[in-house]
Amino acid sequence: MLIFNNTTSTASSSFLLTAFPGLELAHVWISIPVCGLYTIALLGNSIILFVIIIERSLHKPMYYFLSMLSVVDLGLTITTLPTVLGVLWFHAREISIKVCLIQMFFVHSFSFLESSVLVAMAFDRYLAICSPLKYATFLTDMMSFVIGLIICIRQVVFIFPSIMAVKSVSFQGGQELSHPFCFHPDIIKFSYTNPWISSFWGMFLQLYLNGTDLLFILFSYVLILRTVLNIVAPQKQQKALSTCVCHICAVTIFYVPMITLSLAHRLFSSTPRVICSILANMYLLLPPVLNPIIYSLKTKVIRQAIFRLFRFKGSRGYSMRSLRGRWDRRRQFSST
């Protein structure tokens, strides 16, 4: 089965994707920055993940959770890359309903996973600042693995019933979606059954999972802030807060676009489609693009590890070229 094609037929078993409605003639030009952002997201998260794997000094719980975040961002990026660039480059708008549902579940699964990983990172910061003596003894490598396993089990428990529920729903084919990817609030309004039931179930799931995650993160930072304010030395206060800056930025760039997009779909039905499209692309691209940049710039250990990696690659390339040059000179000398 083809994922999408560029035919204009609207078969009953397919949806039509849309990217930046009203700007179809500028899709080629719009694709340049979009493709650049996807490249940054793929390269940035891959480098962060590779550096954490090969650098033994980064084998700590804080960086284990960061590697989980990079894996989730890579998954979210790869999930939407084919359809987004397909629409912008080839005007390939048609996507089968089955493939659309598969993409939708991957998009929301990675979104919920990212929310859970951000909670784990907040818990890591809470223990490091509020209970530093317990940090090394409690948050071991095995405990980090257990937390990752709990995140995956929680995902399966809540997503699997949703898959079973949507699998039995029939959809009106040939409808035009608001985004270049499949998003639950966007496609559920084209179901033959009452869309309000499925829409509110999706809203409940998002509020329960992401909402409880956000509340836990906010509560952690209330406790962190209370602990930091009790520190007498200003330098120690600044040092403690500086370790949380990257995580606060990651939480902001993830939750703000997600909440805004959900409200635009469910509560503000009169929102212009171009605004929804821009919010959708911000929701998809901001976290994967900015997370590796923020952690690379603000985390000295990761920045140094990346510099060492590129320095090693550069010196290795230089030594290989010098060896080839010497070998060529020896061959020329022997031939003469």
Tab-separated table of N, CA, C and O in Angstrom, residues 104-144:
chain	number	residue	atom	x	y	z
A	104	MET	N	-0.796	8.931	13.286
A	104	MET	CA	-1.396	9.651	14.399
A	104	MET	C	-0.991	9.042	15.737
A	104	MET	O	-0.614	9.767	16.676
A	105	PHE	N	-1.019	7.725	15.833
A	105	PHE	CA	-0.670	7.081	17.104
A	105	PHE	C	0.813	7.225	17.410
A	105	PHE	O	1.192	7.372	18.572
A	106	PHE	N	1.654	7.207	16.400
A	106	PHE	CA	3.074	7.439	16.641
A	106	PHE	C	3.324	8.867	17.099
A	106	PHE	O	4.118	9.106	18.010
A	107	VAL	N	2.654	9.831	16.473
A	107	VAL	CA	2.825	11.238	16.855
A	107	VAL	C	2.427	11.448	18.310
A	107	VAL	O	3.171	12.042	19.107
A	108	HIS	N	1.250	10.939	18.689
A	108	HIS	CA	0.783	11.141	20.057
A	108	HIS	C	1.560	10.282	21.056
A	108	HIS	O	1.773	10.710	22.200
A	109	SER	N	2.008	9.111	20.636
A	109	SER	CA	2.802	8.273	21.534
A	109	SER	C	4.119	8.944	21.872
A	109	SER	O	4.528	9.004	23.044
A	110	PHE	N	4.806	9.474	20.871
A	110	PHE	CA	6.072	10.159	21.130
A	110	PHE	C	5.843	11.445	21.924
A	110	PHE	O	6.684	11.835	22.737
A	111	SER	N	4.702	12.082	21.698
A	111	SER	CA	4.389	13.287	22.464
A	111	SER	C	4.199	12.957	23.944
A	111	SER	O	4.739	13.637	24.826
A	112	PHE	N	3.428	11.901	24.236
A	112	PHE	CA	3.236	11.487	25.625
A	112	PHE	C	4.544	11.000	26.242
A	112	PHE	O	4.812	11.223	27.423
A	113	LEU	N	5.376	10.317	25.440
A	113	LEU	CA	6.669	9.855	25.935
A	113	LEU	C	7.560	11.036	26.320
A	113	LEU	O	8.236	11.003	27.351
A	114	GLU	N	7.554	12.070	25.489
A	114	GLU	CA	8.382	13.240	25.800
A	114	GLU	C	7.930	13.897	27.096
A	114	GLU	O	8.752	14.323	27.907
A	115	SER	N	6.621	13.958	27.300
A	115	SER	CA	6.098	14.520	28.540
A	115	SER	C	6.573	13.704	29.743
A	115	SER	O	6.996	14.266	30.770
A	116	SER	N	6.542	12.373	29.627
A	116	SER	CA	6.981	11.514	30.730
A	116	SER	C	8.474	11.652	30.995
A	116	SER	O	8.916	11.646	32.145
A	117	VAL	N	9.271	11.768	29.924
A	117	VAL	CA	10.719	11.929	30.093
A	117	VAL	C	11.025	13.261	30.780
A	117	VAL	O	11.926	13.341	31.631
A	118	LEU	N	10.279	14.297	30.450
A	118	LEU	CA	10.481	15.589	31.115
A	118	LEU	C	10.169	15.497	32.606
A	118	LEU	O	10.815	16.156	33.426
A	119	VAL	N	9.190	14.666	32.970
A	119	VAL	CA	8.897	14.437	34.389
A	119	VAL	C	10.076	13.742	35.062
A	119	VAL	O	10.491	14.105	36.177
A	120	ALA	N	10.638	12.732	34.395
A	120	ALA	CA	11.793	12.026	34.959
A	120	ALA	C	12.976	12.971	35.140
A	120	ALA	O	13.702	12.900	36.145
A	121	MET	N	13.160	13.884	34.207
A	121	MET	CA	14.252	14.857	34.317
A	121	MET	C	14.000	15.839	35.461
A	121	MET	O	14.933	16.265	36.157
A	122	ALA	N	12.728	16.206	35.673
A	122	ALA	CA	12.395	17.073	36.800
A	122	ALA	C	12.648	16.361	38.123
A	122	ALA	O	13.148	16.971	39.089
A	123	PHE	N	12.328	15.072	38.188
A	123	PHE	CA	12.603	14.282	39.388
A	123	PHE	C	14.109	14.204	39.654
A	123	PHE	O	14.553	14.277	40.808
A	124	ASP	N	14.882	14.073	38.570
A	124	ASP	CA	16.346	14.051	38.697
A	124	ASP	C	16.859	15.358	39.293
A	124	ASP	O	17.706	15.353	40.194
A	125	ARG	N	16.358	16.479	38.804
A	125	ARG	CA	16.793	17.792	39.329
A	125	ARG	C	16.346	17.988	40.772
A	125	ARG	O	17.057	18.580	41.587
A	126	TYR	N	15.146	17.496	41.089
A	126	TYR	CA	14.644	17.617	42.458
A	126	TYR	C	15.552	16.879	43.443
A	126	TYR	O	15.933	17.414	44.491
A	127	LEU	N	15.907	15.636	43.093
A	127	LEU	CA	16.777	14.867	43.990
A	127	LEU	C	18.168	15.494	44.092
A	127	LEU	O	18.762	15.547	45.171
A	128	ALA	N	18.693	15.978	42.974
A	128	ALA	CA	20.051	16.534	42.966
A	128	ALA	C	20.156	17.789	43.815
A	128	ALA	O	21.197	18.045	44.439
A	129	ILE	N	19.082	18.596	43.869
A	129	ILE	CA	19.141	19.873	44.589
A	129	ILE	C	18.562	19.751	45.990
A	129	ILE	O	19.142	20.266	46.959
A	130	CYS	N	17.449	19.064	46.127
A	130	CYS	CA	16.778	19.000	47.429
A	130	CYS	C	17.315	17.879	48.317
A	130	CYS	O	17.272	17.993	49.546
A	131	SER	N	17.788	16.795	47.727
A	131	SER	CA	18.327	15.681	48.530
A	131	SER	C	19.634	15.189	47.914
A	131	SER	O	19.705	14.059	47.392
A	132	PRO	N	20.671	16.013	47.942
A	132	PRO	CA	21.925	15.629	47.269
A	132	PRO	C	22.588	14.398	47.880
A	132	PRO	O	23.278	13.664	47.166
A	133	LEU	N	22.385	14.157	49.172
A	133	LEU	CA	23.010	12.991	49.801
A	133	LEU	C	22.359	11.683	49.343
A	133	LEU	O	23.014	10.643	49.287
A	134	LYS	N	21.074	11.728	49.032
A	134	LYS	CA	20.364	10.532	48.578
A	134	LYS	C	20.484	10.331	47.068
A	134	LYS	O	20.128	9.261	46.558
A	135	TYR	N	20.952	11.355	46.364
A	135	TYR	CA	20.935	11.316	44.900
A	135	TYR	C	21.755	10.140	44.363
A	135	TYR	O	21.264	9.343	43.558
A	136	ALA	N	23.002	10.033	44.809
A	136	ALA	CA	23.890	8.994	44.273
A	136	ALA	C	23.460	7.600	44.696
A	136	ALA	O	23.643	6.631	43.950
A	137	THR	N	22.887	7.468	45.885
A	137	THR	CA	22.514	6.140	46.379
A	137	THR	C	21.167	5.677	45.828
A	137	THR	O	20.956	4.479	45.631
A	138	PHE	N	20.261	6.611	45.582
A	138	PHE	CA	18.922	6.229	45.115
A	138	PHE	C	18.852	6.167	43.591
A	138	PHE	O	18.394	5.182	43.018
A	139	LEU	N	19.305	7.227	42.918
A	139	LEU	CA	19.170	7.301	41.472
A	139	LEU	C	20.386	6.650	40.809
A	139	LEU	O	21.239	7.313	40.229
A	140	THR	N	20.447	5.341	40.886
A	140	THR	CA	21.535	4.566	40.288
A	140	THR	C	21.206	4.265	38.812
A	140	THR	O	20.140	4.636	38.311
A	141	ASP	N	22.134	3.580	38.156
A	141	ASP	CA	21.893	3.187	36.765
A	141	ASP	C	20.688	2.265	36.657
A	141	ASP	O	19.871	2.388	35.732
A	142	MET	N	20.565	1.332	37.606
A	142	MET	CA	19.427	0.417	37.595
A	142	MET	C	18.116	1.156	37.809
A	142	MET	O	17.105	0.868	37.152
A	143	MET	N	18.108	2.144	38.723
A	143	MET	CA	16.895	2.923	38.955
A	143	MET	C	16.520	3.740	37.724
A	143	MET	O	15.331	3.895	37.404
A	144	SER	N	17.512	4.260	37.014
A	144	SER	CA	17.244	4.985	35.770
A	144	SER	C	16.585	4.063	34.748
A	144	SER	O	15.647	4.455	34.042
